[in-house]
Amino acid sequence: MTQLDISLTVNGARHELSVGPTEMLTEVLRRRLDMTGTNRDCGMGICGACTVLLDGQPVSSCILLAALADGSEITTVEGLERDGRLTAVQEAFLRHGAVQCGYCTPGFVITSTALLEENPSPSREEIVEALKGNLCRCTGYKKIVEAVEAVARAKGDGVGVS
Amino acid sequence: MDCRYSRPESLAEAVAVLCEAQEATEGEAHLVAGGVALGILMNEKLLAPRWFVDVSRLAELKGIEASEDGGLRIGAGCRHREVERSPLVAERYAILAEMAAEIACGRIKNRGTIGGNICLADPQGDPPVAVIALRATLRALGPKGTRDIPATDFFKGLYETALGPDEILQEIRLPPPQANEGAAFGKFSARRAMDYSSTISVAVRLTRDPASEQILEIGLGLGGSGETPIWAKETEKAFIGRRPGDECFALMRETLFAEIEPLADDLYSQDYKRHVAAVIMKRTVEKAWQRSGGTA
Ligand SMILES: Cc1cc2nc3c(=O)[nH]c(=O)nc-3n(C[C@H](O)[C@H](O)[C@H](O)COP(=O)(O)OP(=O)(O)OC[C@H]3O[C@@H](n4cnc5c(N)ncnc54)[C@H](O)[C@@H]3O)c2cc1C
Ligand code: FES
Ligand code: FES
């Protein structure tokens, strides 16, 4: 079978990997690198459970060929905490009850983190717009939006992915 | 089945590799730009690729620039997000930013390319509708050289385009904006986000004759209204030399109903889709008319 040598920097650590040309990034993260924080649900780009940052931008890893990410920097939910401390976004999700079953949470946290990096004080409308492509079957979204709003009001302190 | 993967370093090399790959796989080779559409098809087991030709890093497919003739050139490899946020697009072809803003969500716009979308030729696709209305030229490179294809002549059938298997879409070329021009994009969807199954979209570009306050020229593209993105050629004629108003829209409705054959789906019947297409077209023409400086 054809294999490609690629290099991925995941949460700051560089990995040299040999992947198949049809392998998706979600599988590489979960199976090869044992990082199961990135979830997979629809496998069609629709739900956002598999969202990771690719060079700082949110993308659906379930439909991203790992080969296309060669040479990129990837941030997964595992890479957000610093020295065992959760980020302000993660803390706010807990405090506001924005997590129930938790399956969608990594995708929401990653997408919210990217939003606040780009725009530290988004309006409610801007938060809803940024999160409109992420599906949650439990919380009803209200608490998720409130959590992100709370971080925005606190001026994005502690949010950082670099 | 085994799949090969090539990452040519230039567009010319990509054409050569694509020719070789199509020959070796009997037409089962695929260009990869954002990989969004291909990713879904693979996960759904609708595609078993034999050879990928990765064009995602080619400089020749990137960038948005003013062209020599006063128009705009958009590289096929530009992502939806770039089109949405480009100052050049906003200044001169705001309809494209309006259209790109309506695609899926940030996650998809950060990967999907305008060229990949056009070449996929999904009947629901939004960029095809806009390039038809704007009378864009689609420039392709193949083994026999460069070929300019009018966007109105590009969409041939269900997921079929005028491109040969060995041709690569290089750029989208837009003609210079004219005086008294107005353009708008309108979309109907059941959900505000991520709806990509039963949407109906309309792109309109028109020029207004200030002397007669009538429509001088018009371009109409329609999505979700048939097997391909549609150039509503007959409906365009119904607008020429008329002023948008009740009489004009009644004629539009009649012509449009005869011209399109939307596919019924789980949500809507063909009749309902025709009706919605006419409503969205009316609203979008009104918006374009106002933007051209015309009064309601
Ligand atoms: C959840 C979701 C929602 C979506 N919603 C919308 C929506 O609302 N509106 C909309 O318009 N689209 C929507 N899309 C579709 C998306 O915009 C397209 O799939 C995407 O733009 C395709 O671009 P790509 O670069 O990823 O293409 P790829 O997957 O890389 O390629 C698509 C096809 O084009 C060919 N191709 C790519 N580049 C070239 C080239 N330069 N020359 C010749 N052939 C080429 C490929 O071989 C392939 O056949 C949605 C997609 C998803 C996943
Ligand atoms: S699993 Fe990737 S978007 Fe749903
Ligand atoms: S918390 Fe269960 S899906 Fe969102």
Coordinates of C-alpha atoms and ligand atoms in Angstrom, one line a residue:
Chain A
M1 CA 0.0 0.0 0.0
T2 CA 1.1 3.5 -0.8
Q3 CA 2.2 5.4 2.3
L4 CA 3.2 9.0 2.7
D5 CA 5.6 10.5 5.1
I6 CA 4.1 13.5 6.7
S7 CA 4.9 15.7 9.7
L8 CA 2.3 17.2 12.0
T9 CA 2.9 19.4 14.9
V10 CA 0.1 18.5 17.3
N11 CA -0.2 20.7 20.5
G12 CA 3.4 21.8 20.1
A13 CA 4.9 18.3 19.7
R14 CA 6.2 17.3 16.3
H15 CA 5.2 13.9 14.9
E16 CA 6.7 12.2 11.8
L17 CA 4.1 9.8 10.5
S18 CA 3.5 7.5 7.7
V19 CA -0.1 7.7 6.6
G20 CA -2.3 6.2 3.8
P21 CA -3.4 8.7 1.1
T22 CA -7.1 8.2 2.1
E23 CA -6.6 8.5 5.9
M24 CA -8.5 11.3 7.6
L25 CA -7.0 13.5 10.3
T26 CA -9.5 12.4 13.0
E27 CA -8.3 8.8 12.7
V28 CA -4.7 9.8 12.8
L29 CA -5.3 11.8 16.0
R30 CA -7.4 9.2 17.7
R31 CA -5.8 5.9 16.6
R32 CA -2.1 6.8 16.0
L33 CA -1.6 9.5 18.5
D34 CA -4.1 8.2 21.0
M35 CA -5.7 11.6 21.4
T36 CA -9.3 10.8 21.8
G37 CA -10.4 14.3 22.8
T38 CA -11.4 14.9 19.2
N39 CA -14.7 13.1 18.6
R40 CA -16.2 11.8 15.4
D41 CA -19.9 11.7 14.9
C42 CA -21.4 12.6 11.5
G43 CA -18.2 12.1 9.4
M44 CA -19.7 14.7 6.9
G45 CA -18.5 18.0 8.2
I46 CA -22.0 18.8 9.6
C47 CA -21.8 18.5 13.4
G48 CA -18.5 19.9 14.5
A49 CA -17.6 17.2 17.0
C50 CA -14.3 16.7 15.3
T51 CA -13.2 20.3 15.1
V52 CA -9.5 21.0 15.5
L53 CA -7.4 24.1 14.7
L54 CA -5.3 23.8 11.6
D55 CA -2.7 26.6 11.7
G56 CA -5.1 28.4 14.1
Q57 CA -8.3 28.0 12.0
P58 CA -11.1 25.6 12.9
V59 CA -11.6 22.8 10.5
S60 CA -13.6 19.5 10.4
S61 CA -10.9 16.8 10.9
C62 CA -13.3 14.0 9.9
I63 CA -13.2 15.1 6.2
L64 CA -9.6 16.4 6.1
L65 CA -7.1 14.0 4.5
A66 CA -4.2 13.8 6.9
A67 CA -1.9 14.3 3.8
L68 CA -3.4 17.7 3.3
A69 CA -2.3 18.7 6.8
D70 CA 1.3 17.8 6.2
G71 CA 3.6 20.4 7.7
S72 CA 0.8 22.1 9.7
E73 CA 0.3 23.0 13.3
I74 CA -2.7 21.3 14.9
T75 CA -4.4 22.2 18.2
T76 CA -6.8 19.7 19.7
V77 CA -8.7 20.1 22.9
E78 CA -5.9 18.2 24.8
G79 CA -3.6 21.1 23.9
L80 CA -5.5 23.9 25.5
E81 CA -4.8 23.5 29.2
R82 CA -1.5 24.9 30.6
D83 CA 0.3 23.1 33.4
G84 CA -2.8 21.2 34.3
R85 CA -5.0 24.4 34.4
L86 CA -8.0 24.7 32.2
T87 CA -8.4 27.7 30.0
A88 CA -11.0 30.4 30.7
V89 CA -13.3 28.9 28.0
Q90 CA -13.1 25.5 29.5
E91 CA -13.7 26.8 33.0
A92 CA -16.7 28.8 31.8
F93 CA -18.2 25.8 30.0
L94 CA -18.1 23.9 33.4
R95 CA -19.3 26.9 35.5
H96 CA -22.3 27.7 33.2
G97 CA -23.5 24.1 32.7
A98 CA -22.6 24.2 29.0
V99 CA -21.6 20.5 29.2
Q100 CA -24.0 17.6 29.6
C101 CA -23.0 14.3 27.8
G102 CA -19.9 16.1 26.6
Y103 CA -19.7 14.6 23.2
C104 CA -19.9 17.9 21.4
T105 CA -17.9 19.8 23.9
P106 CA -14.4 19.6 22.4
G107 CA -15.7 21.0 19.1
F108 CA -17.5 23.8 20.9
V109 CA -14.5 24.7 23.1
I110 CA -12.1 24.7 20.1
T111 CA -14.4 26.8 17.9
S112 CA -15.0 29.3 20.8
T113 CA -11.3 29.5 21.5
A114 CA -10.6 30.4 17.9
L115 CA -13.4 33.0 17.9
L116 CA -12.0 34.7 21.0
E117 CA -8.4 34.6 19.6
E118 CA -9.6 36.5 16.6
N119 CA -12.1 38.7 18.3
P120 CA -11.7 39.0 22.1
S121 CA -15.0 40.7 22.7
P122 CA -17.6 39.3 20.3
S123 CA -21.2 40.3 20.6
R124 CA -23.9 37.7 21.3
E125 CA -24.7 37.7 17.6
E126 CA -21.1 37.1 16.7
I127 CA -20.9 34.2 19.1
V128 CA -24.0 32.6 17.7
E129 CA -22.7 33.1 14.2
A130 CA -19.3 31.5 15.1
L131 CA -21.0 28.5 16.7
K132 CA -23.8 28.0 14.3
G133 CA -22.2 25.0 12.6
N134 CA -21.7 23.0 15.9
L135 CA -24.5 20.7 17.0
C136 CA -25.4 19.9 20.6
R137 CA -28.2 17.5 21.3
C138 CA -28.2 18.1 25.1
T139 CA -27.8 21.7 26.3
G140 CA -30.1 23.6 24.0
Y141 CA -27.2 26.0 23.2
K142 CA -28.2 28.7 25.6
K143 CA -25.7 27.8 28.2
I144 CA -23.0 27.4 25.7
V145 CA -23.5 30.9 24.3
E146 CA -23.7 32.2 27.9
A147 CA -20.4 30.6 28.7
V148 CA -18.6 32.2 25.8
E149 CA -20.3 35.5 26.5
A150 CA -18.9 35.3 30.1
V151 CA -15.4 34.8 28.8
A152 CA -15.8 37.7 26.3
R153 CA -16.9 40.0 29.1
A154 CA -13.9 39.0 31.2
K155 CA -11.9 40.3 28.2
G156 CA -10.6 36.9 27.1
D157 CA -8.1 36.6 30.0
G158 CA -6.4 33.2 30.0
V159 CA -7.5 32.3 26.5
G160 CA -4.6 31.2 24.5
V161 CA -3.7 28.5 22.1
S162 CA -0.2 29.4 21.1
Chain B
M1 CA -7.7 -0.7 -3.8
D2 CA -4.4 1.1 -3.5
C3 CA -4.4 4.9 -4.0
R4 CA -1.5 6.9 -5.1
Y5 CA -0.8 10.5 -4.0
S6 CA 1.1 13.2 -5.9
R7 CA 1.9 16.7 -4.9
P8 CA 3.2 18.5 -8.0
E9 CA 5.1 21.7 -7.5
S10 CA 3.6 23.8 -10.4
L11 CA 0.4 24.0 -12.4
A12 CA 2.2 22.8 -15.5
E13 CA 3.5 19.8 -13.6
A14 CA 0.0 19.2 -12.2
V15 CA -1.4 18.9 -15.7
A16 CA 1.3 16.4 -16.7
V17 CA 0.8 14.3 -13.5
L18 CA -3.0 14.4 -14.0
C19 CA -2.8 13.2 -17.5
E20 CA -0.5 10.3 -16.4
A21 CA -2.8 9.5 -13.5
Q22 CA -6.0 9.5 -15.5
E23 CA -4.4 7.2 -18.1
A24 CA -3.0 4.8 -15.4
T25 CA -6.3 4.6 -13.5
E26 CA -8.7 4.7 -16.5
G27 CA -10.1 8.0 -15.2
E28 CA -10.2 7.3 -11.5
A29 CA -7.8 10.0 -10.6
H30 CA -9.0 13.1 -8.7
L31 CA -7.6 16.6 -8.1
V32 CA -7.7 17.6 -4.4
A33 CA -8.1 21.2 -3.4
G34 CA -9.7 21.7 0.0
G35 CA -10.7 18.0 0.0
V36 CA -14.0 18.8 1.7
A37 CA -16.2 17.3 -0.9
L38 CA -13.9 14.4 -1.6
G39 CA -13.7 13.7 2.2
I40 CA -17.5 13.3 2.4
L41 CA -17.7 11.2 -0.6
M42 CA -15.0 8.9 0.8
N43 CA -16.5 8.6 4.2
E44 CA -19.9 7.8 2.6
K45 CA -18.1 5.2 0.5
L46 CA -19.2 6.8 -2.7
L47 CA -15.7 7.2 -4.0
A48 CA -12.8 4.8 -4.2
P49 CA -10.0 7.0 -5.5
R50 CA -7.0 5.5 -7.2
W51 CA -4.8 8.5 -7.5
F52 CA -4.9 11.9 -5.8
V53 CA -3.3 14.9 -7.3
D54 CA -2.9 17.5 -4.6
V55 CA -3.2 21.0 -5.9
S56 CA -3.9 22.6 -2.6
R57 CA -0.4 24.3 -2.3
L58 CA -0.1 25.6 -5.9
A59 CA 0.7 29.3 -6.0
E60 CA -0.8 29.7 -9.4
L61 CA -4.2 28.8 -8.0
K62 CA -4.1 31.3 -5.2
G63 CA -4.8 35.0 -4.8
I64 CA -7.5 37.6 -5.7
E65 CA -6.3 40.4 -7.9
A66 CA -7.6 43.1 -10.3
S67 CA -7.1 41.9 -13.8
E68 CA -5.7 43.9 -16.8
D69 CA -9.2 44.6 -18.2
G70 CA -10.4 46.2 -15.0
G71 CA -12.1 43.0 -13.8
L72 CA -11.1 40.6 -11.1
R73 CA -9.2 37.4 -11.1
I74 CA -9.9 34.8 -8.3
G75 CA -7.6 31.8 -8.1
A76 CA -9.5 28.5 -8.1
G77 CA -7.7 27.6 -4.9
C78 CA -9.1 30.5 -2.9
R79 CA -11.0 29.4 0.1
H80 CA -14.6 30.6 0.7
R81 CA -13.4 32.5 3.8
E82 CA -10.9 34.5 1.6
V83 CA -13.6 35.4 -0.9
E84 CA -15.9 36.4 2.0
R85 CA -13.3 38.7 3.5
S86 CA -11.4 40.0 0.5
P87 CA -11.4 43.9 0.4
L88 CA -11.2 43.7 -3.4
V89 CA -14.3 41.5 -3.6
A90 CA -16.1 43.7 -1.1
E91 CA -15.3 46.9 -3.0
R92 CA -16.3 45.7 -6.5
Y93 CA -18.2 42.4 -6.4
A94 CA -19.9 42.4 -3.0
I95 CA -22.4 39.8 -4.2
L96 CA -19.6 37.2 -4.0
A97 CA -18.9 38.1 -0.3
E98 CA -22.7 37.9 0.3
M99 CA -22.7 34.5 -1.3
A100 CA -19.7 33.2 0.5
A101 CA -21.1 34.3 3.8
E102 CA -24.1 32.0 3.2
I103 CA -22.0 28.8 2.8
A104 CA -22.1 26.3 5.7
C105 CA -20.1 27.7 8.5
G106 CA -16.5 28.9 9.4
R107 CA -15.1 25.4 9.6
I108 CA -16.1 24.6 6.1
K109 CA -15.3 28.0 4.7
N110 CA -11.7 27.7 6.1
R111 CA -11.1 24.7 3.9
G112 CA -13.5 24.6 0.9
T113 CA -12.3 26.4 -2.2
I114 CA -14.3 28.3 -4.7
G115 CA -12.7 26.3 -7.5
G116 CA -13.4 22.9 -5.9
N117 CA -17.0 24.0 -5.4
I118 CA -17.5 25.0 -9.0
C119 CA -15.8 21.9 -10.3
L120 CA -17.9 19.7 -8.1
A121 CA -21.0 21.3 -9.7
D122 CA -23.4 20.4 -7.0
P123 CA -26.9 21.5 -8.0
Q124 CA -27.1 23.2 -4.5
G125 CA -23.8 24.9 -4.8
D126 CA -23.7 28.7 -4.3
P127 CA -20.6 29.8 -6.1
P128 CA -21.8 28.4 -9.5
V129 CA -24.9 30.5 -9.3
A130 CA -23.0 33.7 -8.6
V131 CA -20.5 33.1 -11.4
I132 CA -23.3 32.5 -13.9
A133 CA -25.1 35.7 -12.9
L134 CA -21.8 37.7 -13.1
R135 CA -21.0 36.2 -16.6
A136 CA -17.6 35.1 -15.3
T137 CA -15.1 33.2 -17.5
L138 CA -13.6 30.0 -16.1
R139 CA -10.1 29.6 -17.2
A140 CA -8.7 26.1 -17.3
L141 CA -5.3 24.6 -18.2
G142 CA -5.0 21.3 -19.9
P143 CA -2.4 19.4 -22.0
K144 CA -3.5 21.4 -25.0
G145 CA -3.1 24.7 -23.3
T146 CA -5.4 27.3 -21.8
R147 CA -9.1 27.3 -22.4
D148 CA -11.7 30.0 -21.4
I149 CA -15.1 28.7 -20.7
P150 CA -18.1 31.0 -20.1
A151 CA -19.7 30.1 -16.7
T152 CA -23.0 30.0 -18.5
D153 CA -21.7 27.0 -20.5
F154 CA -19.8 25.2 -17.7
F155 CA -22.5 23.1 -16.0
K156 CA -23.5 20.2 -18.2
G157 CA -25.4 17.7 -16.1
L158 CA -25.7 16.2 -12.6
Y159 CA -22.1 16.8 -11.2
E160 CA -20.9 17.2 -14.7
T161 CA -18.9 20.1 -16.1
A162 CA -17.4 21.2 -19.4
L163 CA -13.9 20.4 -18.0
G164 CA -12.1 17.4 -19.5
P165 CA -10.6 14.8 -17.1
D166 CA -7.1 16.2 -17.7
E167 CA -8.0 19.9 -17.3
I168 CA -7.5 22.0 -14.1
L169 CA -9.6 25.1 -13.3
Q170 CA -7.1 27.8 -12.8
E171 CA -9.1 30.9 -12.2
I172 CA -12.4 32.7 -12.2
R173 CA -12.3 35.9 -14.3
L174 CA -15.0 38.5 -13.7
P175 CA -15.8 41.3 -16.2
P176 CA -15.4 44.9 -15.0
P177 CA -18.4 46.3 -13.1
Q178 CA -20.5 48.7 -15.2
A179 CA -22.2 52.0 -14.5
N180 CA -25.6 51.7 -12.9
E181 CA -25.0 48.1 -12.0
G182 CA -26.5 46.3 -9.0
A183 CA -26.1 42.7 -7.9
A184 CA -27.5 40.6 -5.0
F185 CA -27.6 37.0 -3.7
G186 CA -30.6 35.4 -2.0
K187 CA -31.0 32.0 -0.5
F188 CA -33.8 30.0 1.0
S189 CA -33.0 27.3 3.5
A190 CA -34.9 25.4 6.2
R191 CA -32.1 25.9 8.7
R192 CA -30.0 29.0 9.2
A193 CA -26.8 27.1 9.1
M194 CA -25.4 24.0 7.5
D195 CA -28.3 23.4 5.3
Y196 CA -27.0 22.0 2.1
S197 CA -29.8 19.7 0.9
S198 CA -32.9 21.6 0.0
T199 CA -31.6 25.1 -0.4
I200 CA -32.7 27.4 -3.3
S201 CA -30.4 30.2 -4.2
V202 CA -30.6 33.0 -6.7
A203 CA -27.9 35.4 -7.9
V204 CA -28.8 38.5 -9.9
R205 CA -26.6 41.0 -11.6
L206 CA -28.3 43.8 -13.6
T207 CA -27.7 47.2 -15.1
R208 CA -30.3 50.0 -15.0
D209 CA -30.9 52.4 -17.8
P210 CA -31.2 55.7 -16.0
A211 CA -33.1 57.4 -18.9
S212 CA -36.0 54.9 -19.0
E213 CA -35.6 53.4 -15.5
Q214 CA -35.7 50.0 -17.1
I215 CA -33.5 46.9 -16.8
L216 CA -30.9 47.1 -19.6
E217 CA -29.1 43.8 -19.0
I218 CA -29.5 41.0 -16.5
G219 CA -27.7 37.8 -15.4
L220 CA -29.6 35.2 -13.4
G221 CA -28.2 32.1 -11.8
L222 CA -30.3 29.6 -9.8
G223 CA -29.3 26.8 -7.4
G224 CA -31.3 23.9 -6.0
S225 CA -33.6 24.2 -9.0
G226 CA -32.7 21.3 -11.2
E227 CA -29.9 18.8 -11.9
T228 CA -27.2 21.5 -12.3
P229 CA -26.7 25.0 -11.3
I230 CA -28.9 26.9 -13.7
W231 CA -28.5 29.8 -16.1
A232 CA -32.1 31.1 -16.3
K233 CA -31.7 32.3 -19.9
E234 CA -35.4 32.6 -20.8
T235 CA -36.3 34.3 -17.5
E236 CA -33.5 36.9 -18.2
K237 CA -35.3 37.9 -21.4
A238 CA -38.5 38.5 -19.4
F239 CA -36.8 41.3 -17.5
I240 CA -35.0 43.1 -20.3
G241 CA -36.6 46.5 -21.1
R242 CA -38.9 46.3 -18.1
R243 CA -39.0 48.0 -14.8
P244 CA -39.2 45.6 -11.8
G245 CA -42.9 45.7 -10.6
D246 CA -46.0 43.6 -10.5
E247 CA -46.3 43.1 -14.3
C248 CA -42.7 42.3 -14.7
F249 CA -42.7 39.8 -11.8
A250 CA -45.9 38.1 -13.1
L251 CA -44.1 37.5 -16.4
M252 CA -41.0 36.3 -14.6
R253 CA -43.0 33.8 -12.6
E254 CA -44.6 32.3 -15.7
T255 CA -41.3 32.1 -17.6
L256 CA -39.4 30.7 -14.6
F257 CA -42.0 28.0 -13.9
A258 CA -41.6 26.8 -17.5
E259 CA -37.8 27.1 -17.4
I260 CA -36.8 25.1 -14.3
E261 CA -37.5 21.6 -13.1
P262 CA -36.5 21.4 -9.5
L263 CA -36.0 17.9 -8.0
A264 CA -38.5 17.0 -5.4
D265 CA -36.9 15.8 -2.2
D266 CA -37.9 14.7 1.4
L267 CA -38.8 18.2 2.3
Y268 CA -40.4 19.9 -0.7
S269 CA -42.3 19.1 -3.8
Q270 CA -41.3 20.3 -7.3
D271 CA -44.2 22.8 -7.3
Y272 CA -43.2 24.2 -3.9
K273 CA -39.6 24.7 -5.0
R274 CA -40.8 26.5 -8.2
H275 CA -42.8 28.8 -6.0
V276 CA -40.0 29.5 -3.6
A277 CA -37.5 30.1 -6.5
A278 CA -39.9 32.7 -7.9
V279 CA -40.3 34.4 -4.5
I280 CA -36.5 34.5 -3.9
M281 CA -35.9 35.7 -7.4
K282 CA -38.4 38.6 -7.0
R283 CA -36.8 39.7 -3.7
T284 CA -33.3 39.4 -5.1
V285 CA -34.0 41.3 -8.2
E286 CA -35.6 44.1 -6.1
K287 CA -32.5 44.2 -4.0
A288 CA -30.2 44.3 -7.0
W289 CA -32.4 47.0 -8.6
Q290 CA -32.1 49.2 -5.5
R291 CA -28.4 48.7 -5.4
S292 CA -28.2 49.9 -9.0
G293 CA -29.7 53.1 -7.9
G294 CA -33.3 52.3 -9.0
T295 CA -36.2 53.3 -6.9
A296 CA -38.8 50.8 -5.7
Ligands
LIG1 C1 -21.4 20.5 6.0 C2 -21.2 21.2 4.7 C3 -22.1 22.2 4.3 C4 -21.9 22.8 3.0 N1 -22.7 23.8 2.7 C5 -22.5 24.4 1.5 C6 -23.3 25.5 1.1 O1 -24.2 26.0 1.8 N2 -23.2 26.0 -0.2 C7 -22.2 25.6 -1.0 O2 -22.1 26.1 -2.1 N3 -21.4 24.6 -0.7 C8 -21.6 24.0 0.6 N4 -20.8 22.9 0.9 C9 -19.8 22.4 -0.1 C10 -18.5 22.9 0.0 O3 -18.5 24.3 -0.2 C11 -17.7 22.3 -1.1 O4 -17.6 20.9 -0.9 C12 -16.3 22.8 -1.3 O5 -16.3 24.1 -1.6 C13 -15.5 22.0 -2.3 O6 -14.3 22.6 -2.3 P1 -13.0 21.8 -2.0 O7 -11.9 22.7 -2.3 O8 -13.0 21.2 -0.7 O9 -13.1 20.6 -3.1 P2 -12.4 19.2 -3.2 O10 -13.2 18.3 -2.3 O11 -11.0 19.3 -3.1 O12 -12.8 18.9 -4.7 C14 -14.1 18.8 -5.2 C15 -14.2 18.3 -6.7 O13 -13.6 19.3 -7.5 C16 -12.4 18.8 -8.2 N5 -11.5 19.9 -8.2 C17 -11.0 20.6 -7.1 N6 -10.2 21.6 -7.6 C18 -10.2 21.6 -8.9 C19 -9.6 22.4 -9.9 N7 -8.8 23.4 -9.6 N8 -9.8 22.1 -11.2 C20 -10.6 21.0 -11.5 N9 -11.2 20.2 -10.6 C21 -11.0 20.5 -9.3 C22 -12.0 17.6 -7.4 O14 -11.3 16.7 -8.2 C23 -13.3 17.1 -6.9 O15 -14.0 16.4 -7.9 C24 -20.9 22.3 2.1 C25 -20.0 21.3 2.5 C26 -20.2 20.7 3.8 C27 -19.3 19.6 4.2
FES2 S1 -17.7 14.4 12.8 FE1 -16.7 15.9 11.7 S2 -18.2 17.4 11.5 FE2 -19.3 15.8 12.4
FES3 S1 -23.5 18.1 25.7 FE1 -24.3 16.4 24.8 S2 -24.3 16.8 22.6 FE2 -23.7 18.6 23.6

